[in-house]
Amino acid sequence: MPKTPDQLFAALESLGIAVSTVKHPPLFTVEQSRALRGQIPGGHTKNLFLRDKKNALYLAVAEENAEIDLKGLHRTLGANGRFSFGSADLLREVLGVAPGAVTPFGAINDTDARVAVVLDAALMEHDIINCHPLVNTMTTSLKRDDLVKFLEATGHPPRITCISARPAEAS
């Protein structure tokens, strides 16, 4: 069974990671989440669950407004052939989350470390990073170094590299 948000929060606490969480109506897209910007400071994420031609799995995490060249990203990451999006069933199986709630916190459910987590360097310039805590009805804020600490603790040492163009200004 996938972990619940409460189990995630307990795991974060056991690692000494302080978080702040805001509850809100379900958010499925970056567009919908922009309404929260005044309430929640920091870098807000866009998360892409991808697989390459040999079915290796990747979770690319970038700023919500980042432009990512999906046609060339496989070369940047050294993947085997172009990426396609992982299916909803595979997402639930591996990260334990539904579409619209994709998050680096899903690494807690990937006990076999099937997913390589890639954090965009531009996102990591923020002191605070915001992610869904396994559901899209909340947003959890934590320090950038604590996100790395969490991922390492789950067996997913993140690769931090430039995977995007500079984020476009929100309009």
mmCIF file of C-alpha atoms in Angstrom:
data_model
loop_
_atom_site.group_PDB
_atom_site.id
_atom_site.type_symbol
_atom_site.label_atom_id
_atom_site.label_comp_id
_atom_site.label_asym_id
_atom_site.label_seq_id
_atom_site.Cartn_x
_atom_site.Cartn_y
_atom_site.Cartn_z
ATOM 1 C CA MET A 1 0.000 0.000 0.000
ATOM 2 C CA PRO A 2 1.305 3.467 -0.804
ATOM 3 C CA LYS A 3 2.133 5.766 2.082
ATOM 4 C CA THR A 4 -0.356 8.376 3.209
ATOM 5 C CA PRO A 5 0.484 12.049 3.684
ATOM 6 C CA ASP A 6 0.539 11.460 7.460
ATOM 7 C CA GLN A 7 3.057 8.644 7.031
ATOM 8 C CA LEU A 8 5.135 10.923 4.805
ATOM 9 C CA PHE A 9 5.053 13.688 7.423
ATOM 10 C CA ALA A 10 6.134 11.181 10.106
ATOM 11 C CA ALA A 11 9.040 10.043 7.908
ATOM 12 C CA LEU A 12 10.104 13.650 7.328
ATOM 13 C CA GLU A 13 9.915 14.352 11.068
ATOM 14 C CA SER A 14 12.022 11.263 11.826
ATOM 15 C CA LEU A 15 14.686 12.714 9.519
ATOM 16 C CA GLY A 16 14.572 16.037 11.396
ATOM 17 C CA ILE A 17 13.005 17.796 8.410
ATOM 18 C CA ALA A 18 10.658 20.657 9.238
ATOM 19 C CA VAL A 19 7.833 21.301 6.795
ATOM 20 C CA SER A 20 4.874 23.615 6.424
ATOM 21 C CA THR A 21 1.715 22.368 4.712
ATOM 22 C CA VAL A 22 -1.243 24.270 3.285
ATOM 23 C CA LYS A 23 -4.515 22.506 2.446
ATOM 24 C CA HIS A 24 -6.402 23.640 -0.680
ATOM 25 C CA PRO A 25 -8.881 22.401 -3.294
ATOM 26 C CA PRO A 26 -7.498 19.730 -5.651
ATOM 27 C CA LEU A 27 -4.952 21.085 -8.132
ATOM 28 C CA PHE A 28 -4.262 19.167 -11.317
ATOM 29 C CA THR A 29 -2.210 21.625 -13.351
ATOM 30 C CA VAL A 30 0.398 24.334 -12.904
ATOM 31 C CA GLU A 31 -2.194 26.832 -14.123
ATOM 32 C CA GLN A 32 -4.573 25.925 -11.306
ATOM 33 C CA SER A 33 -1.846 26.134 -8.683
ATOM 34 C CA ARG A 34 -0.825 29.686 -9.575
ATOM 35 C CA ALA A 35 -3.698 31.000 -7.443
ATOM 36 C CA LEU A 36 -1.741 29.944 -4.335
ATOM 37 C CA ARG A 37 1.357 31.991 -5.083
ATOM 38 C CA GLY A 38 0.548 34.742 -2.598
ATOM 39 C CA GLN A 39 0.027 32.218 0.202
ATOM 40 C CA ILE A 40 3.001 29.943 -0.389
ATOM 41 C CA PRO A 41 6.457 31.440 -1.012
ATOM 42 C CA GLY A 42 9.322 29.548 -2.647
ATOM 43 C CA GLY A 43 9.856 27.513 -5.789
ATOM 44 C CA HIS A 44 6.797 25.653 -7.017
ATOM 45 C CA THR A 45 7.375 22.443 -8.912
ATOM 46 C CA LYS A 46 6.386 20.814 -12.144
ATOM 47 C CA ASN A 47 7.020 17.072 -12.105
ATOM 48 C CA LEU A 48 7.400 14.860 -15.153
ATOM 49 C CA PHE A 49 7.202 11.075 -14.763
ATOM 50 C CA LEU A 50 9.090 9.713 -17.759
ATOM 51 C CA ARG A 51 10.349 6.454 -19.207
ATOM 52 C CA ASP A 52 12.932 5.871 -21.879
ATOM 53 C CA LYS A 53 12.941 3.286 -24.691
ATOM 54 C CA LYS A 54 14.333 0.603 -22.357
ATOM 55 C CA ASN A 55 11.710 1.433 -19.709
ATOM 56 C CA ALA A 56 14.123 3.136 -17.309
ATOM 57 C CA LEU A 57 12.095 5.558 -15.195
ATOM 58 C CA TYR A 58 12.856 9.196 -14.425
ATOM 59 C CA LEU A 59 11.193 11.866 -12.343
ATOM 60 C CA ALA A 60 12.203 15.293 -13.639
ATOM 61 C CA VAL A 61 11.432 18.072 -11.147
ATOM 62 C CA ALA A 62 11.660 21.692 -12.286
ATOM 63 C CA GLU A 63 10.125 25.071 -11.568
ATOM 64 C CA GLU A 64 6.488 25.277 -12.561
ATOM 65 C CA ASN A 65 7.184 27.757 -15.384
ATOM 66 C CA ALA A 66 10.315 26.042 -16.672
ATOM 67 C CA GLU A 67 10.516 25.206 -20.335
ATOM 68 C CA ILE A 68 11.783 21.661 -20.778
ATOM 69 C CA ASP A 69 12.814 20.297 -24.162
ATOM 70 C CA LEU A 70 11.307 16.824 -23.934
ATOM 71 C CA LYS A 71 12.695 15.887 -27.351
ATOM 72 C CA GLY A 72 16.267 16.496 -26.190
ATOM 73 C CA LEU A 73 16.054 15.720 -22.476
ATOM 74 C CA HIS A 74 17.065 12.084 -22.995
ATOM 75 C CA ARG A 75 20.422 13.274 -24.368
ATOM 76 C CA THR A 76 20.956 15.594 -21.394
ATOM 77 C CA LEU A 77 20.282 12.739 -18.971
ATOM 78 C CA GLY A 78 22.017 9.983 -20.954
ATOM 79 C CA ALA A 79 18.826 7.955 -21.297
ATOM 80 C CA ASN A 80 18.210 5.247 -23.869
ATOM 81 C CA GLY A 81 16.175 6.943 -26.566
ATOM 82 C CA ARG A 82 13.508 9.593 -26.353
ATOM 83 C CA PHE A 83 11.283 9.910 -23.347
ATOM 84 C CA SER A 84 7.589 9.233 -23.185
ATOM 85 C CA PHE A 85 5.345 9.860 -20.210
ATOM 86 C CA GLY A 86 4.869 6.960 -17.836
ATOM 87 C CA SER A 87 1.293 5.686 -17.711
ATOM 88 C CA ALA A 88 -1.086 6.458 -14.855
ATOM 89 C CA ASP A 89 -0.975 2.801 -13.821
ATOM 90 C CA LEU A 90 2.832 2.777 -13.740
ATOM 91 C CA LEU A 91 2.818 6.052 -11.791
ATOM 92 C CA ARG A 92 0.507 4.535 -9.162
ATOM 93 C CA GLU A 93 2.543 1.309 -9.060
ATOM 94 C CA VAL A 94 5.948 2.940 -8.638
ATOM 95 C CA LEU A 95 5.402 6.287 -6.892
ATOM 96 C CA GLY A 96 2.034 5.534 -5.297
ATOM 97 C CA VAL A 97 0.409 8.729 -6.552
ATOM 98 C CA ALA A 98 -2.292 9.640 -9.034
ATOM 99 C CA PRO A 99 -1.834 11.890 -12.065
ATOM 100 C CA GLY A 100 -2.024 15.481 -10.870
ATOM 101 C CA ALA A 101 -0.222 14.616 -7.635
ATOM 102 C CA VAL A 102 3.194 13.708 -9.048
ATOM 103 C CA THR A 103 5.847 14.725 -6.554
ATOM 104 C CA PRO A 104 9.399 13.955 -5.490
ATOM 105 C CA PHE A 105 7.847 12.817 -2.194
ATOM 106 C CA GLY A 106 6.599 9.794 -4.168
ATOM 107 C CA ALA A 107 10.124 8.409 -3.775
ATOM 108 C CA ILE A 108 8.983 7.159 -0.356
ATOM 109 C CA ASN A 109 6.817 4.593 -2.176
ATOM 110 C CA ASP A 110 9.507 3.490 -4.651
ATOM 111 C CA THR A 111 11.137 0.993 -2.313
ATOM 112 C CA ASP A 112 12.948 -0.698 -5.223
ATOM 113 C CA ALA A 113 14.510 2.628 -6.336
ATOM 114 C CA ARG A 114 13.229 2.173 -9.888
ATOM 115 C CA VAL A 115 13.001 5.925 -10.523
ATOM 116 C CA ALA A 116 15.981 8.209 -11.083
ATOM 117 C CA VAL A 117 15.159 11.624 -9.614
ATOM 118 C CA VAL A 118 16.481 14.659 -11.453
ATOM 119 C CA LEU A 119 16.199 18.118 -9.883
ATOM 120 C CA ASP A 120 16.580 21.099 -12.173
ATOM 121 C CA ALA A 121 19.449 23.376 -11.146
ATOM 122 C CA ALA A 122 17.244 26.474 -11.504
ATOM 123 C CA LEU A 123 14.724 25.040 -9.031
ATOM 124 C CA MET A 124 17.517 24.388 -6.563
ATOM 125 C CA GLU A 125 18.333 28.106 -6.481
ATOM 126 C CA HIS A 126 15.256 28.546 -4.243
ATOM 127 C CA ASP A 127 15.748 28.216 -0.485
ATOM 128 C CA ILE A 128 12.240 26.766 -0.138
ATOM 129 C CA ILE A 129 10.675 24.217 -2.484
ATOM 130 C CA ASN A 130 6.974 23.359 -2.625
ATOM 131 C CA CYS A 131 5.614 19.924 -3.527
ATOM 132 C CA HIS A 132 2.395 17.970 -3.161
ATOM 133 C CA PRO A 133 2.636 15.571 -0.185
ATOM 134 C CA LEU A 134 1.393 12.541 -2.209
ATOM 135 C CA VAL A 135 -2.012 14.177 -2.845
ATOM 136 C CA ASN A 136 -2.989 17.282 -4.791
ATOM 137 C CA THR A 137 -5.121 18.781 -2.016
ATOM 138 C CA MET A 138 -2.102 20.068 -0.090
ATOM 139 C CA THR A 139 1.198 21.771 -0.764
ATOM 140 C CA THR A 140 4.186 21.132 1.492
ATOM 141 C CA SER A 141 7.131 23.518 1.763
ATOM 142 C CA LEU A 142 10.609 22.476 2.852
ATOM 143 C CA LYS A 143 14.186 23.669 2.547
ATOM 144 C CA ARG A 144 15.968 22.695 -0.649
ATOM 145 C CA ASP A 145 18.688 20.818 1.263
ATOM 146 C CA ASP A 146 16.016 18.922 3.179
ATOM 147 C CA LEU A 147 14.452 17.761 -0.084
ATOM 148 C CA VAL A 148 17.835 16.326 -1.062
ATOM 149 C CA LYS A 149 18.192 14.747 2.410
ATOM 150 C CA PHE A 150 14.749 13.130 2.078
ATOM 151 C CA LEU A 151 15.491 11.768 -1.399
ATOM 152 C CA GLU A 152 18.834 10.348 -0.262
ATOM 153 C CA ALA A 153 17.128 8.699 2.731
ATOM 154 C CA THR A 154 14.669 6.956 0.385
ATOM 155 C CA GLY A 155 17.474 5.580 -1.785
ATOM 156 C CA HIS A 156 17.031 8.207 -4.510
ATOM 157 C CA PRO A 157 20.108 10.447 -4.428
ATOM 158 C CA PRO A 158 19.012 13.171 -6.819
ATOM 159 C CA ARG A 159 20.930 14.284 -9.841
ATOM 160 C CA ILE A 160 20.978 18.086 -9.880
ATOM 161 C CA THR A 161 21.519 19.411 -13.379
ATOM 162 C CA CYS A 162 20.163 21.953 -15.808
ATOM 163 C CA ILE A 163 17.159 20.403 -17.553
ATOM 164 C CA SER A 164 15.289 23.562 -18.435
ATOM 165 C CA ALA A 165 15.534 26.957 -19.951
ATOM 166 C CA ARG A 166 15.171 29.777 -17.451
ATOM 167 C CA PRO A 167 11.602 29.860 -16.174
ATOM 168 C CA ALA A 168 9.285 32.168 -18.015
ATOM 169 C CA GLU A 169 7.743 34.935 -15.974
ATOM 170 C CA ALA A 170 4.236 34.112 -14.805
ATOM 171 C CA SER A 171 1.668 36.202 -16.559
#
